[in-house]
PDB file of C-alpha atoms in Angstrom:
ATOM      1  CA  MET A   1     -30.818  22.786  21.142  1.00 46.00           C
ATOM      2  CA  ASN A   2     -31.913  25.909  19.270  1.00 43.00           C
ATOM      3  CA  GLU A   3     -31.223  26.203  15.646  1.00 46.00           C
ATOM      4  CA  GLY A   4     -28.040  28.359  15.261  1.00 49.00           C
ATOM      5  CA  VAL A   5     -26.969  28.094  18.870  1.00 55.00           C
ATOM      6  CA  VAL A   6     -24.695  25.475  20.318  1.00 65.00           C
ATOM      7  CA  ASP A   7     -24.975  25.094  24.065  1.00 73.00           C
ATOM      8  CA  GLU A   8     -22.358  23.257  26.230  1.00 80.00           C
ATOM      9  CA  GLN A   9     -24.376  19.942  25.870  1.00 84.00           C
ATOM     10  CA  GLY A  10     -24.456  20.263  22.247  1.00 78.00           C
ATOM     11  CA  ALA A  11     -20.748  21.103  21.952  1.00 87.00           C
ATOM     12  CA  ALA A  12     -20.195  18.066  24.216  1.00 90.00           C
ATOM     13  CA  GLU A  13     -22.184  15.827  21.984  1.00 89.00           C
ATOM     14  CA  PHE A  14     -20.423  16.879  18.849  1.00 92.00           C
ATOM     15  CA  GLU A  15     -16.942  16.417  20.453  1.00 93.00           C
ATOM     16  CA  GLU A  16     -17.903  12.862  21.479  1.00 93.00           C
ATOM     17  CA  HIS A  17     -18.144  12.017  17.840  1.00 93.00           C
ATOM     18  CA  ARG A  18     -15.268  14.205  16.453  1.00 93.00           C
ATOM     19  CA  ALA A  19     -12.589  11.521  16.376  1.00 92.00           C
ATOM     20  CA  HIS A  20     -15.020   9.200  14.479  1.00 93.00           C
ATOM     21  CA  LEU A  21     -15.801  11.796  11.995  1.00 94.00           C
ATOM     22  CA  ARG A  22     -12.288  12.820  11.462  1.00 93.00           C
ATOM     23  CA  ALA A  23     -11.448   9.039  10.902  1.00 91.00           C
ATOM     24  CA  VAL A  24     -14.174   8.754   8.307  1.00 92.00           C
ATOM     25  CA  ALA A  25     -13.190  11.985   6.467  1.00 93.00           C
ATOM     26  CA  PHE A  26      -9.523  11.007   6.650  1.00 91.00           C
ATOM     27  CA  ARG A  27     -10.145   7.552   4.926  1.00 88.00           C
ATOM     28  CA  MET A  28     -12.360   9.210   2.269  1.00 90.00           C
ATOM     29  CA  LEU A  29     -10.047  12.142   1.454  1.00 90.00           C
ATOM     30  CA  GLY A  30      -6.564  10.851   2.235  1.00 85.00           C
ATOM     31  CA  SER A  31      -5.629  14.080   3.903  1.00 84.00           C
ATOM     32  CA  THR A  32      -5.664  15.036   7.490  1.00 87.00           C
ATOM     33  CA  GLY A  33      -5.931  18.749   6.422  1.00 89.00           C
ATOM     34  CA  GLU A  34      -8.897  18.131   4.131  1.00 91.00           C
ATOM     35  CA  ALA A  35     -10.452  15.737   6.899  1.00 92.00           C
ATOM     36  CA  ASP A  36     -10.241  18.457   9.543  1.00 93.00           C
ATOM     37  CA  ASP A  37     -11.802  20.899   7.098  1.00 94.00           C
ATOM     38  CA  ALA A  38     -14.648  18.546   6.451  1.00 94.00           C
ATOM     39  CA  VAL A  39     -15.250  17.965  10.140  1.00 95.00           C
ATOM     40  CA  GLN A  40     -15.271  21.680  10.628  1.00 94.00           C
ATOM     41  CA  GLU A  41     -17.956  22.159   7.862  1.00 94.00           C
ATOM     42  CA  ALA A  42     -19.917  19.356   9.712  1.00 94.00           C
ATOM     43  CA  TRP A  43     -19.517  21.210  12.906  1.00 93.00           C
ATOM     44  CA  MET A  44     -20.936  24.465  11.210  1.00 93.00           C
ATOM     45  CA  ARG A  45     -23.857  22.428   9.786  1.00 92.00           C
ATOM     46  CA  PHE A  46     -24.492  20.986  13.176  1.00 92.00           C
ATOM     47  CA  ALA A  47     -24.556  24.378  14.743  1.00 89.00           C
ATOM     48  CA  ARG A  48     -27.167  25.543  12.173  1.00 88.00           C
ATOM     49  CA  THR A  49     -29.451  22.585  12.576  1.00 88.00           C
ATOM     50  CA  ASP A  50     -31.950  21.667  15.396  1.00 85.00           C
ATOM     51  CA  THR A  51     -30.863  18.281  16.192  1.00 84.00           C
ATOM     52  CA  ALA A  52     -33.093  17.689  19.248  1.00 81.00           C
ATOM     53  CA  ALA A  53     -35.223  15.183  17.377  1.00 84.00           C
ATOM     54  CA  VAL A  54     -32.327  13.234  15.890  1.00 88.00           C
ATOM     55  CA  ALA A  55     -32.340   9.759  17.492  1.00 89.00           C
ATOM     56  CA  ASN A  56     -28.899   8.782  16.347  1.00 92.00           C
ATOM     57  CA  LEU A  57     -26.558  11.761  16.326  1.00 93.00           C
ATOM     58  CA  ARG A  58     -23.554   9.674  15.327  1.00 93.00           C
ATOM     59  CA  GLY A  59     -25.303   8.348  12.313  1.00 93.00           C
ATOM     60  CA  TRP A  60     -26.485  11.877  11.404  1.00 94.00           C
ATOM     61  CA  LEU A  61     -23.298  13.520  11.716  1.00 95.00           C
ATOM     62  CA  THR A  62     -21.651  10.576   9.663  1.00 94.00           C
ATOM     63  CA  THR A  63     -24.140  11.154   6.865  1.00 94.00           C
ATOM     64  CA  VAL A  64     -23.364  14.886   6.932  1.00 95.00           C
ATOM     65  CA  VAL A  65     -19.549  14.498   6.772  1.00 95.00           C
ATOM     66  CA  SER A  66     -19.841  11.858   4.114  1.00 94.00           C
ATOM     67  CA  ARG A  67     -21.786  14.094   2.007  1.00 94.00           C
ATOM     68  CA  ILE A  68     -19.261  16.880   2.496  1.00 95.00           C
ATOM     69  CA  CYS A  69     -16.396  14.540   1.555  1.00 93.00           C
ATOM     70  CA  LEU A  70     -18.493  13.248  -1.586  1.00 93.00           C
ATOM     71  CA  ASN A  71     -18.679  16.751  -2.867  1.00 91.00           C
ATOM     72  CA  LEU A  72     -14.905  17.268  -2.227  1.00 90.00           C
ATOM     73  CA  LEU A  73     -14.004  14.187  -4.080  1.00 89.00           C
ATOM     74  CA  ARG A  74     -16.239  15.086  -7.148  1.00 87.00           C
ATOM     75  CA  SER A  75     -14.835  18.487  -7.130  1.00 86.00           C
ATOM     76  CA  ARG A  76     -11.226  17.128  -6.908  1.00 79.00           C
ATOM     77  CA  ARG A  77     -11.991  14.613  -9.723  1.00 67.00           C
ATOM     78  CA  HIS A  78     -13.561  17.346 -12.014  1.00 62.00           C
ATOM     79  CA  ARG A  79     -10.222  19.342 -11.525  1.00 59.00           C
ATOM     80  CA  GLN A  80      -8.287  16.224 -12.211  1.00 47.00           C
ATOM     81  CA  GLU A  81      -6.229  16.794  -9.206  1.00 44.00           C
ATOM     82  CA  ASP A  82      -4.072  14.153  -7.611  1.00 49.00           C
ATOM     83  CA  ALA A  83      -6.384  12.396  -5.162  1.00 41.00           C
ATOM     84  CA  LEU A  84      -3.384  11.524  -2.809  1.00 43.00           C
ATOM     85  CA  ASP A  85      -2.862  14.763  -0.694  1.00 44.00           C
ATOM     86  CA  ALA A  86       0.839  15.680  -0.424  1.00 44.00           C
ATOM     87  CA  ASP A  87       0.701  15.789   3.447  1.00 43.00           C
ATOM     88  CA  LEU A  88      -0.342  12.129   3.504  1.00 39.00           C
ATOM     89  CA  PRO A  89       3.078  10.753   4.287  1.00 36.00           C
ATOM     90  CA  LEU A  90       3.646  13.301   6.881  1.00 32.00           C
ATOM     91  CA  ALA A  91       0.152  13.197   8.458  1.00 36.00           C
ATOM     92  CA  ALA A  92       0.052  12.633  12.276  1.00 35.00           C
ATOM     93  CA  GLY A  93       1.101   9.113  13.095  1.00 34.00           C
ATOM     94  CA  PRO A  94      -0.545   6.909  15.588  1.00 32.00           C
ATOM     95  CA  GLY A  95      -0.759   8.684  19.005  1.00 34.00           C
ATOM     96  CA  ALA A  96       0.306  11.901  17.476  1.00 37.00           C
ATOM     97  CA  GLY A  97      -3.067  13.484  17.007  1.00 44.00           C
ATOM     98  CA  GLY A  98      -4.808  12.435  20.214  1.00 49.00           C
ATOM     99  CA  ASP A  99      -7.695  10.755  18.152  1.00 54.00           C
ATOM    100  CA  PRO A 100      -7.488   7.040  18.831  1.00 55.00           C
ATOM    101  CA  GLU A 101     -10.145   6.141  16.014  1.00 53.00           C
ATOM    102  CA  LEU A 102      -8.065   8.176  13.378  1.00 52.00           C
ATOM    103  CA  ASP A 103      -4.877   6.724  14.781  1.00 54.00           C
ATOM    104  CA  ALA A 104      -6.353   3.249  14.438  1.00 52.00           C
ATOM    105  CA  VAL A 105      -7.429   4.008  10.807  1.00 51.00           C
ATOM    106  CA  MET A 106      -3.903   5.313   9.810  1.00 49.00           C
ATOM    107  CA  ALA A 107      -2.125   2.515  11.370  1.00 46.00           C
ATOM    108  CA  ASP A 108      -4.227  -0.296   9.942  1.00 47.00           C
ATOM    109  CA  SER A 109      -2.699  -3.411   8.244  1.00 40.00           C
ATOM    110  CA  VAL A 110      -2.416  -1.812   4.863  1.00 43.00           C
ATOM    111  CA  GLY A 111      -1.854   1.780   5.726  1.00 55.00           C
ATOM    112  CA  LEU A 112      -0.659   4.041   2.715  1.00 60.00           C
ATOM    113  CA  ALA A 113      -1.070   1.225   0.408  1.00 62.00           C
ATOM    114  CA  LEU A 114      -4.851   1.116   0.936  1.00 72.00           C
ATOM    115  CA  GLN A 115      -4.919   4.931   0.472  1.00 73.00           C
ATOM    116  CA  VAL A 116      -3.333   4.639  -2.914  1.00 73.00           C
ATOM    117  CA  VAL A 117      -5.835   2.039  -4.038  1.00 77.00           C
ATOM    118  CA  LEU A 118      -8.696   4.210  -2.585  1.00 82.00           C
ATOM    119  CA  ASP A 119      -7.532   6.986  -4.691  1.00 81.00           C
ATOM    120  CA  ALA A 120      -8.085   5.040  -7.850  1.00 82.00           C
ATOM    121  CA  LEU A 121     -11.803   4.561  -7.017  1.00 88.00           C
ATOM    122  CA  GLY A 122     -14.653   6.862  -8.163  1.00 90.00           C
ATOM    123  CA  PRO A 123     -16.145   9.109  -5.621  1.00 92.00           C
ATOM    124  CA  ALA A 124     -19.258   7.098  -5.223  1.00 93.00           C
ATOM    125  CA  GLU A 125     -17.361   3.787  -4.985  1.00 93.00           C
ATOM    126  CA  ARG A 126     -14.993   5.272  -2.517  1.00 92.00           C
ATOM    127  CA  VAL A 127     -17.789   6.393  -0.281  1.00 93.00           C
ATOM    128  CA  ALA A 128     -19.656   3.259  -0.411  1.00 94.00           C
ATOM    129  CA  PHE A 129     -16.699   1.152   0.332  1.00 93.00           C
ATOM    130  CA  VAL A 130     -15.129   3.336   3.086  1.00 92.00           C
ATOM    131  CA  LEU A 131     -18.634   3.670   4.891  1.00 94.00           C
ATOM    132  CA  HIS A 132     -19.673   0.024   4.662  1.00 93.00           C
ATOM    133  CA  ASP A 133     -16.496  -1.955   4.733  1.00 90.00           C
ATOM    134  CA  LEU A 134     -14.361   0.200   6.938  1.00 88.00           C
ATOM    135  CA  PHE A 135     -17.084   1.752   9.211  1.00 91.00           C
ATOM    136  CA  GLY A 136     -19.937  -0.806   9.191  1.00 91.00           C
ATOM    137  CA  VAL A 137     -22.545   1.658   7.835  1.00 93.00           C
ATOM    138  CA  PRO A 138     -25.572  -0.274   6.469  1.00 94.00           C
ATOM    139  CA  PHE A 139     -26.216   0.109   2.659  1.00 95.00           C
ATOM    140  CA  ASP A 140     -29.667   1.519   3.295  1.00 94.00           C
ATOM    141  CA  ARG A 141     -28.144   4.397   5.189  1.00 94.00           C
ATOM    142  CA  ILE A 142     -25.338   4.951   2.546  1.00 95.00           C
ATOM    143  CA  ALA A 143     -27.820   4.873  -0.364  1.00 95.00           C
ATOM    144  CA  PRO A 144     -29.350   8.478   0.308  1.00 94.00           C
ATOM    145  CA  VAL A 145     -25.837   9.998   0.627  1.00 94.00           C
ATOM    146  CA  LEU A 146     -25.034   8.891  -2.862  1.00 94.00           C
ATOM    147  CA  ASP A 147     -28.546   9.357  -4.162  1.00 93.00           C
ATOM    148  CA  ARG A 148     -28.690   5.715  -5.221  1.00 94.00           C
ATOM    149  CA  THR A 149     -30.856   2.734  -4.532  1.00 95.00           C
ATOM    150  CA  THR A 150     -29.730   0.376  -1.806  1.00 95.00           C
ATOM    151  CA  GLU A 151     -28.975  -2.361  -4.393  1.00 95.00           C
ATOM    152  CA  ALA A 152     -26.945   0.173  -6.525  1.00 94.00           C
ATOM    153  CA  THR A 153     -25.012   1.152  -3.520  1.00 94.00           C
ATOM    154  CA  ARG A 154     -24.366  -2.604  -2.698  1.00 94.00           C
ATOM    155  CA  GLN A 155     -23.002  -3.149  -6.280  1.00 94.00           C
ATOM    156  CA  LEU A 156     -20.781   0.000  -5.971  1.00 93.00           C
ATOM    157  CA  ALA A 157     -19.255  -1.286  -2.706  1.00 94.00           C
ATOM    158  CA  SER A 158     -18.734  -4.813  -4.297  1.00 94.00           C
ATOM    159  CA  ARG A 159     -17.002  -3.285  -7.205  1.00 92.00           C
ATOM    160  CA  ALA A 160     -14.779  -1.190  -5.035  1.00 92.00           C
ATOM    161  CA  ARG A 161     -13.967  -4.086  -2.799  1.00 91.00           C
ATOM    162  CA  ARG A 162     -12.897  -6.056  -5.839  1.00 91.00           C
ATOM    163  CA  ARG A 163     -10.651  -3.298  -6.977  1.00 89.00           C
ATOM    164  CA  VAL A 164      -9.208  -2.687  -3.451  1.00 86.00           C
ATOM    165  CA  ARG A 165      -8.417  -6.478  -3.162  1.00 86.00           C
ATOM    166  CA  GLU A 166      -6.698  -6.549  -6.611  1.00 85.00           C
ATOM    167  CA  GLY A 167      -4.736  -3.325  -5.539  1.00 82.00           C
ATOM    168  CA  ARG A 168      -3.615  -4.762  -2.303  1.00 79.00           C
ATOM    169  CA  GLU A 169      -2.416  -8.056  -4.191  1.00 78.00           C
ATOM    170  CA  ARG A 170      -0.367  -5.822  -6.488  1.00 77.00           C
ATOM    171  CA  ALA A 171       0.985  -3.643  -3.706  1.00 75.00           C
ATOM    172  CA  GLU A 172       2.057  -6.884  -1.791  1.00 74.00           C
ATOM    173  CA  ALA A 173       3.670  -8.297  -4.805  1.00 73.00           C
ATOM    174  CA  ASP A 174       5.597  -5.075  -5.402  1.00 72.00           C
ATOM    175  CA  ARG A 175       6.634  -4.999  -1.822  1.00 77.00           C
ATOM    176  CA  ASP A 176       7.917  -8.615  -2.021  1.00 78.00           C
ATOM    177  CA  ALA A 177       9.762  -7.763  -5.159  1.00 78.00           C
ATOM    178  CA  ARG A 178      11.450  -4.730  -3.676  1.00 81.00           C
ATOM    179  CA  GLN A 179      12.411  -6.769  -0.546  1.00 85.00           C
ATOM    180  CA  ARG A 180      13.980  -9.683  -2.791  1.00 86.00           C
ATOM    181  CA  LYS A 181      15.772  -6.984  -4.911  1.00 88.00           C
ATOM    182  CA  SER A 182      17.329  -5.340  -1.727  1.00 90.00           C
ATOM    183  CA  VAL A 183      18.513  -8.771  -0.402  1.00 92.00           C
ATOM    184  CA  VAL A 184      20.190  -9.406  -3.728  1.00 92.00           C
ATOM    185  CA  GLU A 185      21.646  -6.037  -3.767  1.00 92.00           C
ATOM    186  CA  ALA A 186      22.997  -6.465  -0.403  1.00 94.00           C
ATOM    187  CA  PHE A 187      24.636  -9.826  -1.514  1.00 94.00           C
ATOM    188  CA  LEU A 188      26.177  -8.270  -4.503  1.00 93.00           C
ATOM    189  CA  SER A 189      27.597  -5.364  -2.535  1.00 94.00           C
ATOM    190  CA  ALA A 190      29.031  -7.365   0.168  1.00 94.00           C
ATOM    191  CA  ALA A 191      30.538  -9.789  -2.398  1.00 93.00           C
ATOM    192  CA  ARG A 192      32.107  -6.909  -4.456  1.00 92.00           C
ATOM    193  CA  ASP A 193      33.562  -5.206  -1.508  1.00 92.00           C
ATOM    194  CA  GLY A 194      34.900  -8.400   0.077  1.00 92.00           C
ATOM    195  CA  ARG A 195      32.958  -7.881   3.240  1.00 94.00           C
ATOM    196  CA  PHE A 196      32.836 -11.551   4.359  1.00 95.00           C
ATOM    197  CA  GLU A 197      30.806 -11.038   7.446  1.00 95.00           C
ATOM    198  CA  ASP A 198      28.097  -8.982   5.729  1.00 94.00           C
ATOM    199  CA  LEU A 199      27.939 -11.635   3.043  1.00 94.00           C
ATOM    200  CA  LEU A 200      27.405 -14.339   5.691  1.00 94.00           C
ATOM    201  CA  ALA A 201      24.582 -12.227   7.156  1.00 94.00           C
ATOM    202  CA  VAL A 202      22.594 -12.132   4.152  1.00 94.00           C
ATOM    203  CA  LEU A 203      23.005 -15.904   3.424  1.00 95.00           C
ATOM    204  CA  ASP A 204      20.661 -18.649   4.806  1.00 94.00           C
ATOM    205  CA  PRO A 205      22.996 -21.027   6.858  1.00 94.00           C
ATOM    206  CA  ASP A 206      21.968 -24.009   4.583  1.00 93.00           C
ATOM    207  CA  ILE A 207      22.201 -22.061   1.306  1.00 94.00           C
ATOM    208  CA  THR A 208      22.672 -24.354  -1.749  1.00 93.00           C
ATOM    209  CA  VAL A 209      24.484 -23.025  -4.898  1.00 92.00           C
ATOM    210  CA  VAL A 210      23.990 -24.983  -8.195  1.00 92.00           C
ATOM    211  CA  ALA A 211      26.154 -24.146 -11.259  1.00 91.00           C
ATOM    212  CA  ASP A 212      25.826 -25.575 -14.722  1.00 91.00           C
ATOM    213  CA  ALA A 213      28.732 -27.133 -16.539  1.00 91.00           C
ATOM    214  CA  GLU A 214      29.628 -24.055 -18.276  1.00 90.00           C
ATOM    215  CA  ALA A 215      30.010 -22.226 -15.116  1.00 88.00           C
ATOM    216  CA  VAL A 216      32.132 -24.950 -13.581  1.00 87.00           C
ATOM    217  CA  ALA A 217      34.306 -25.007 -16.826  1.00 86.00           C
ATOM    218  CA  THR A 218      34.993 -21.281 -16.336  1.00 81.00           C
ATOM    219  CA  GLY A 219      36.127 -21.547 -12.723  1.00 76.00           C
ATOM    220  CA  PHE A 220      33.202 -22.027 -10.496  1.00 78.00           C
ATOM    221  CA  SER A 221      33.981 -24.412  -7.666  1.00 70.00           C
ATOM    222  CA  GLY A 222      31.930 -27.451  -8.406  1.00 72.00           C
ATOM    223  CA  ARG A 223      28.475 -28.155  -9.489  1.00 83.00           C
ATOM    224  CA  GLU A 224      26.904 -27.899  -6.015  1.00 88.00           C
ATOM    225  CA  VAL A 225      28.153 -25.809  -2.914  1.00 90.00           C
ATOM    226  CA  ILE A 226      26.183 -26.081   0.418  1.00 93.00           C
ATOM    227  CA  GLY A 227      26.501 -23.916   3.526  1.00 94.00           C
ATOM    228  CA  ALA A 228      26.851 -20.145   4.127  1.00 94.00           C
ATOM    229  CA  SER A 229      30.653 -20.195   4.921  1.00 94.00           C
ATOM    230  CA  ALA A 230      31.536 -22.113   1.834  1.00 93.00           C
ATOM    231  CA  VAL A 231      29.327 -19.867  -0.519  1.00 93.00           C
ATOM    232  CA  ALA A 232      30.630 -16.633   1.269  1.00 94.00           C
ATOM    233  CA  ALA A 233      34.135 -17.732   0.628  1.00 93.00           C
ATOM    234  CA  ILE A 234      33.521 -18.492  -3.057  1.00 90.00           C
ATOM    235  CA  PHE A 235      31.819 -15.118  -3.792  1.00 91.00           C
ATOM    236  CA  ASN A 236      33.794 -12.888  -1.480  1.00 91.00           C
ATOM    237  CA  GLY A 237      35.615 -10.233  -3.453  1.00 89.00           C
ATOM    238  CA  GLN A 238      33.832 -11.435  -6.659  1.00 87.00           C
ATOM    239  CA  ALA A 239      30.749 -10.208  -8.720  1.00 82.00           C
ATOM    240  CA  LYS A 240      32.319  -6.820  -9.343  1.00 83.00           C
ATOM    241  CA  ASP A 241      30.537  -6.253 -12.656  1.00 85.00           C
ATOM    242  CA  ALA A 242      27.274  -8.170 -11.822  1.00 89.00           C
ATOM    243  CA  VAL A 243      23.918  -6.098 -11.720  1.00 88.00           C
ATOM    244  CA  THR A 244      20.627  -7.020 -10.360  1.00 89.00           C
ATOM    245  CA  VAL A 245      17.960  -8.057 -12.969  1.00 90.00           C
ATOM    246  CA  LEU A 246      14.665  -9.874 -13.134  1.00 90.00           C
ATOM    247  CA  VAL A 247      15.204 -13.345 -14.030  1.00 91.00           C
ATOM    248  CA  ASP A 248      11.851 -14.889 -15.163  1.00 88.00           C
ATOM    249  CA  GLY A 249      10.054 -12.255 -13.171  1.00 82.00           C
ATOM    250  CA  LEU A 250      12.148 -12.900  -9.922  1.00 84.00           C
ATOM    251  CA  ALA A 251      15.125 -11.131  -8.369  1.00 85.00           C
ATOM    252  CA  GLY A 252      18.430 -12.106  -9.870  1.00 91.00           C
ATOM    253  CA  ALA A 253      21.716 -10.920 -11.128  1.00 92.00           C
ATOM    254  CA  MET A 254      23.765 -11.189 -14.429  1.00 92.00           C
ATOM    255  CA  TRP A 255      27.127 -10.438 -15.755  1.00 90.00           C
ATOM    256  CA  ALA A 256      26.716  -8.963 -19.217  1.00 90.00           C
ATOM    257  CA  PRO A 257      29.944  -7.505 -20.644  1.00 88.00           C
ATOM    258  CA  GLY A 258      29.292  -5.447 -23.845  1.00 83.00           C
ATOM    259  CA  GLY A 259      25.534  -5.888 -23.219  1.00 85.00           C
ATOM    260  CA  THR A 260      25.494  -9.693 -23.793  1.00 88.00           C
ATOM    261  CA  PRO A 261      24.508 -11.814 -20.859  1.00 91.00           C
ATOM    262  CA  ARG A 262      27.313 -14.271 -20.093  1.00 91.00           C
ATOM    263  CA  SER A 263      26.400 -15.425 -16.710  1.00 92.00           C
ATOM    264  CA  VAL A 264      22.927 -15.418 -14.947  1.00 94.00           C
ATOM    265  CA  LEU A 265      22.235 -16.043 -11.261  1.00 93.00           C
ATOM    266  CA  ALA A 266      18.800 -16.831 -10.102  1.00 92.00           C
ATOM    267  CA  PHE A 267      18.109 -16.316  -6.409  1.00 92.00           C
ATOM    268  CA  ALA A 268      15.574 -17.728  -4.153  1.00 91.00           C
ATOM    269  CA  VAL A 269      15.011 -15.364  -1.221  1.00 90.00           C
ATOM    270  CA  VAL A 270      13.249 -16.753   1.971  1.00 89.00           C
ATOM    271  CA  ASP A 271      12.480 -14.683   5.016  1.00 87.00           C
ATOM    272  CA  GLY A 272      15.220 -12.143   3.977  1.00 90.00           C
ATOM    273  CA  LYS A 273      18.022 -14.503   3.296  1.00 93.00           C
ATOM    274  CA  VAL A 274      19.401 -16.004   0.065  1.00 93.00           C
ATOM    275  CA  ALA A 275      18.250 -19.514   0.318  1.00 93.00           C
ATOM    276  CA  SER A 276      19.726 -20.763  -3.001  1.00 93.00           C
ATOM    277  CA  ILE A 277      21.442 -19.624  -6.193  1.00 92.00           C
ATOM    278  CA  GLU A 278      21.399 -21.190  -9.447  1.00 93.00           C
ATOM    279  CA  ILE A 279      24.384 -20.044 -11.866  1.00 91.00           C
ATOM    280  CA  MET A 280      23.589 -20.365 -15.518  1.00 93.00           C
ATOM    281  CA  ASN A 281      26.375 -19.793 -18.082  1.00 93.00           C
ATOM    282  CA  ALA A 282      25.226 -21.878 -20.918  1.00 92.00           C
ATOM    283  CA  PRO A 283      24.148 -19.796 -23.779  1.00 92.00           C
ATOM    284  CA  ASP A 284      21.344 -22.018 -24.772  1.00 92.00           C
ATOM    285  CA  THR A 285      19.883 -21.842 -21.294  1.00 92.00           C
ATOM    286  CA  ILE A 286      20.349 -17.973 -20.849  1.00 92.00           C
ATOM    287  CA  ALA A 287      18.396 -17.578 -24.244  1.00 93.00           C
ATOM    288  CA  THR A 288      15.418 -19.266 -22.688  1.00 93.00           C
ATOM    289  CA  LEU A 289      15.316 -16.807 -19.898  1.00 91.00           C
ATOM    290  CA  GLU A 290      13.192 -13.755 -19.556  1.00 90.00           C
ATOM    291  CA  LEU A 291      15.588 -11.119 -18.429  1.00 90.00           C
ATOM    292  CA  ALA A 292      14.489  -7.575 -17.528  1.00 87.00           C
ATOM    293  CA  ALA A 293      15.255  -4.514 -15.525  1.00 83.00           C
ATOM    294  CA  PHE A 294      13.419  -3.840 -12.388  1.00 74.00           C
ATOM    295  CA  PRO A 295      10.638  -1.300 -12.696  1.00 66.00           C
ATOM    296  CA  GLY A 296      12.316   2.229 -12.238  1.00 57.00           C
ATOM    297  CA  GLN A 297      15.733   0.645 -12.813  1.00 60.00           C
ATOM    298  CA  GLY A 298      18.002   2.637 -15.204  1.00 49.00           C
TER     299      GLY A 298
END
């Protein structure tokens, strides 16, 4: 192919790698729009370059688009812009864009959660991690892109990998906490409204409720109640003033007239169902609990 001229064969060769390049650019930039711009810039550089002697065109193009993305990331960081582009949640979903490789990247097991973690990485860390861990590019090929030694590039990727792992763990913990909170909220809502069937639906069939002596003394039906029907019958139409709260870091509820906790319910949620509830009314017991609002909860 002559420099500056792209014949049909050259165009076909580029198109063969477009989906791969777009997937790389998307994972680096977190934006389908910016990814398309990066691929277009790579196309323009391809058109201006005589690639006849290039033995590995896919590798060459990957290097080109990676350098373009690195420059964009550095520019973005310099401007202190938000690294997560606003169009990410609306980006074309799997199957929508006609690029199987990009679809696979966008639909991977961590999805948006990984993108958020990647946005916390520095540009060099992000490029090293994405190219090596997500696309299998050897460190000795990544090093020239970053203008680093191979060993320094390896260390960048290792540091990024550790931060990504920690971010994933936090994201998973946050997701689990939100799921438990939603189950507790569904329980309280059904109980308040007297929706018996909805209450049953959120209870494990073998649920156990254990109450302390003070709870029994103030009217709860026994120290231990077992079974979804029996528990639903007790709580149906109750819990009108209870609110969700973190109890020692886990989803729970409390009744706190005047702001003073009088009754605390600690929930165990398993597979989306309430498996057990511990009711604590004893002031001495409540005083030992760490009670806190959920993040973002007023």
